[in-house]
Every structure is written in structure tokens, then in C-alpha cells.
Amino acid sequence: MKHILTTIILAGFACLPLGAGLQAAEKIETYKIDPVHSSVKFSIRHFVAKTSGSFGQFEGTITVNRDDLTKSSVEAVIQVASVDTANEKRDAHLKTDDFFGAESHPIISFRSTKWEATDDEDEFEVTGELRMHGMTKEVTLEVELLGFGEGMQGAYLSGWEVTTEIDRTGWGITGGQPAVGDEVEITINIEAIRQ
């Protein structure tokens, strides 16, 4: 009789859902930014109009928690020397100590510290540390998840759009004043490949 009762009890536990005793593992995915299908662009006032540019060399990793996107994270690095404003003379000037100081500070990096959901579905405020020109400051990015889906040759992708505005003088970049403005508008479009 005792053996029969033990068998019944064990069978009952076996039928319990996984979450009843142990929490199911969260679904964590790692995506690598595809620079061929992504872009990092900026614009800044020059006298009365705006001048735009981009960075051609960058990389990064997005760790996505599919069960709770606010537990996701991102790290990215931009090569300063890849700045491109469609004018070689201006690009060379931007690399000098008047602006980015590319020789002394060859990279711009970002590491997220907090993701917060907004009132809009698939939109987040991502706060993190932006290091540029030898200085690290906290910034908040407006991030929209564009979606997940199949790509070419069996690749699985995620898409993101990021916008923010920073004051370049906060990182000690003051060259070109007053002709060049201080507020920089940044737009980043990302296609990332699941690893």
C-alpha cells in the first residue's frame, strides 16, 4: 500500500506544469549588427542650414530577452576615422583635435544600462553610457523595435530604429563655434543577425 501511494504522489508531481515548481528559462537571443544593412547618421546646424554625415565602420551586439524586452542590452563601437560628410576636406577637419580627435580617441562606444517601455508598443527608452572624445556621459535613446523575421540563407533578423539628440559640448567638442551648432541629431537604423 505504501508503495502504491508513493507512486501516485510521484506521478502527480510529474504532471505539474514546469512553472509550478521551477521557473522556465527566459528566451535570450544574441544578435550581431550587420553594418552592410545598417547606418549611423547625424546632422548638425551650420549657420542657418543643417549638414549631415555618417560613420561607415561600426559594430555591436544586441542581447534580446524575448520574454521581457526591458531586460535586453546593447553594446556598440563606432570607428571615428570612418566619418563621412561627402567632403574630404571637412572629414579631415572633423578628425582633428578641433572636433573628434580621432588619433587620440579613435572610437565612440555605447553600453546600455537600462531599457524602459513607453506607452507605445515596441518603443523603448534605452539609457546608457556614451563614450566619445575621452569622456563618458549618460544618454537616453529613443528605440523602436521594427520586428523579427527570416532573412536570406536561413538568417534570422531583428530590426531597430534609434534616435537621440546630444549636445556635443558635453564631451568637450567645441570646434567650429559659432558657425557650427552644438545640438547633434542622431539617427541609427539597425539590421542585426541572430547568432
Coordinates of C-alpha atoms in Angstrom, one line a residue, residues 10-191:
L10 CA 5.3 11.0 -7.8
A11 CA 3.1 10.7 -10.8
G12 CA 1.1 13.7 -9.6
F13 CA 4.3 15.8 -9.4
A14 CA 5.3 14.7 -12.8
C15 CA 2.1 16.1 -14.2
L16 CA 2.6 19.5 -12.7
P17 CA 3.5 22.3 -15.2
L18 CA 7.1 23.4 -15.2
G19 CA 6.3 26.8 -13.8
A20 CA 4.6 25.3 -10.8
G21 CA 7.9 24.4 -9.1
L22 CA 10.6 25.8 -11.3
Q23 CA 10.5 28.9 -13.4
A24 CA 11.0 28.3 -17.1
A25 CA 14.3 29.6 -18.6
E26 CA 13.9 33.0 -20.3
K27 CA 14.4 33.2 -24.0
I28 CA 17.6 35.1 -24.6
E29 CA 18.9 35.7 -28.1
T30 CA 22.1 37.4 -29.3
Y31 CA 22.1 39.5 -32.4
K32 CA 25.2 40.9 -34.2
I33 CA 24.7 44.2 -36.0
D34 CA 25.1 43.9 -39.8
P35 CA 26.9 47.0 -40.9
V36 CA 26.1 46.4 -44.6
H37 CA 22.4 46.8 -43.9
S38 CA 22.6 49.3 -41.0
S39 CA 23.5 53.0 -40.8
V40 CA 24.7 55.6 -38.3
K41 CA 23.8 59.1 -39.4
F42 CA 24.0 62.6 -37.8
S43 CA 23.1 66.2 -38.6
I44 CA 24.1 69.5 -37.1
R45 CA 23.4 73.1 -37.9
H46 CA 25.9 75.1 -40.0
F47 CA 25.0 78.8 -39.8
V48 CA 21.3 78.6 -40.8
A49 CA 21.0 75.2 -42.5
K50 CA 21.9 71.7 -41.5
T51 CA 24.8 69.5 -42.6
S52 CA 24.6 65.7 -42.4
G53 CA 27.1 62.9 -42.2
S54 CA 27.5 59.3 -41.2
F55 CA 30.0 56.7 -39.9
G56 CA 30.8 53.8 -42.2
Q57 CA 32.5 51.5 -39.8
F58 CA 30.8 50.2 -36.7
E59 CA 29.9 47.0 -34.9
G60 CA 27.8 45.9 -32.0
T61 CA 25.8 43.2 -30.2
I62 CA 22.2 43.2 -29.0
T63 CA 21.2 40.7 -26.3
V64 CA 17.5 40.4 -26.6
N65 CA 15.2 38.9 -23.9
R66 CA 12.2 37.8 -26.0
D67 CA 10.1 37.3 -22.8
D68 CA 10.8 40.8 -21.4
L69 CA 12.4 43.2 -23.8
T70 CA 13.2 45.6 -21.0
K71 CA 15.8 43.1 -19.8
S72 CA 17.7 43.4 -23.1
S73 CA 21.0 45.1 -23.6
V74 CA 23.2 46.6 -26.3
E75 CA 26.9 47.4 -26.8
A76 CA 28.3 49.1 -29.9
V77 CA 31.5 50.7 -31.2
I78 CA 32.0 53.3 -34.0
Q79 CA 35.3 54.0 -35.7
V80 CA 35.7 57.7 -35.7
A81 CA 38.0 57.7 -38.7
S82 CA 35.1 56.4 -40.8
V83 CA 33.3 59.7 -40.6
D84 CA 31.9 60.8 -44.0
T85 CA 30.2 64.1 -44.8
A86 CA 30.7 63.8 -48.6
N87 CA 33.5 66.3 -48.4
E88 CA 37.1 65.1 -47.9
K89 CA 38.4 68.5 -46.5
R90 CA 35.6 68.7 -43.9
D91 CA 36.1 65.0 -43.0
A92 CA 39.8 65.6 -42.4
H93 CA 39.0 68.6 -40.2
L94 CA 36.4 66.6 -38.1
K95 CA 39.2 64.0 -37.3
T96 CA 41.4 66.7 -35.8
D97 CA 41.5 67.8 -32.2
D98 CA 39.1 70.7 -33.2
F99 CA 36.4 68.0 -33.2
F100 CA 36.7 64.3 -32.6
G101 CA 40.4 64.0 -32.1
A102 CA 40.4 60.6 -34.0
E103 CA 44.1 59.9 -33.3
S104 CA 43.8 60.2 -29.6
H105 CA 40.2 59.0 -29.3
P106 CA 39.7 56.5 -32.2
I107 CA 36.3 55.1 -31.1
I108 CA 32.9 56.1 -29.9
S109 CA 31.2 53.5 -27.7
F110 CA 27.8 52.9 -26.2
R111 CA 26.8 50.5 -23.5
S112 CA 23.2 50.3 -22.3
T113 CA 22.4 50.3 -18.6
K114 CA 18.6 50.4 -18.6
W115 CA 15.7 49.7 -21.0
E116 CA 12.3 51.1 -20.2
A117 CA 9.0 50.5 -22.0
T118 CA 7.0 53.5 -23.2
D119 CA 3.2 53.9 -23.8
D120 CA 3.7 52.9 -27.4
E121 CA 4.1 49.2 -28.2
D122 CA 7.5 48.2 -29.4
E123 CA 9.1 51.5 -28.3
F124 CA 11.6 51.9 -25.5
E125 CA 13.8 54.5 -23.8
V126 CA 17.3 53.0 -23.6
T127 CA 19.7 54.7 -21.2
G128 CA 23.4 54.1 -21.4
E129 CA 26.9 55.3 -21.3
L130 CA 28.2 57.1 -24.4
R131 CA 32.0 57.5 -24.5
M132 CA 33.4 59.9 -27.0
H133 CA 36.4 62.2 -27.1
G134 CA 37.7 60.6 -24.0
M135 CA 34.6 61.4 -21.9
T136 CA 31.7 59.3 -20.8
K137 CA 28.2 60.7 -20.4
E138 CA 24.8 59.2 -19.8
V139 CA 22.4 59.5 -22.8
T140 CA 18.9 58.2 -23.5
L141 CA 18.0 56.7 -26.9
E142 CA 14.5 56.5 -28.3
V143 CA 14.4 53.0 -29.7
E144 CA 11.7 51.3 -31.8
L145 CA 11.7 47.6 -32.5
L146 CA 10.8 47.2 -36.2
G147 CA 10.4 43.5 -35.9
F148 CA 11.9 40.0 -36.1
G149 CA 11.9 37.7 -39.1
E150 CA 13.6 35.5 -41.6
G151 CA 16.4 36.8 -43.8
M152 CA 18.4 35.3 -46.7
Q153 CA 20.2 32.0 -46.5
G154 CA 18.5 30.9 -43.3
A155 CA 19.5 34.0 -41.3
Y156 CA 17.1 35.3 -38.6
L157 CA 17.0 39.0 -38.2
S158 CA 15.9 41.8 -35.8
G159 CA 15.3 45.4 -37.0
W160 CA 15.6 48.6 -34.9
E161 CA 15.4 52.3 -35.4
V162 CA 17.2 54.6 -32.9
T163 CA 17.0 58.4 -32.5
T164 CA 18.5 60.8 -30.0
E165 CA 19.9 64.4 -29.7
I166 CA 23.1 65.3 -27.8
D167 CA 24.9 68.5 -27.0
R168 CA 28.5 67.9 -28.4
T169 CA 30.0 70.4 -25.9
G170 CA 29.2 67.9 -23.1
W171 CA 32.0 65.8 -24.5
G172 CA 34.4 68.7 -24.9
I173 CA 33.8 69.0 -28.7
T174 CA 33.6 72.8 -29.3
G175 CA 35.3 73.3 -32.7
G176 CA 33.6 75.5 -35.3
Q177 CA 31.6 77.7 -32.9
P178 CA 29.6 79.7 -33.5
A179 CA 29.2 78.7 -37.2
V180 CA 28.6 75.1 -36.2
G181 CA 25.8 74.4 -33.7
D182 CA 26.0 72.3 -30.5
E183 CA 23.0 70.1 -30.8
V184 CA 23.6 66.9 -32.9
E185 CA 20.6 64.9 -34.1
I186 CA 21.5 61.2 -34.5
T187 CA 19.5 58.5 -36.4
I188 CA 20.6 54.9 -36.4
N189 CA 19.0 52.1 -38.3
I190 CA 20.0 48.5 -37.5
E191 CA 19.5 45.2 -39.0

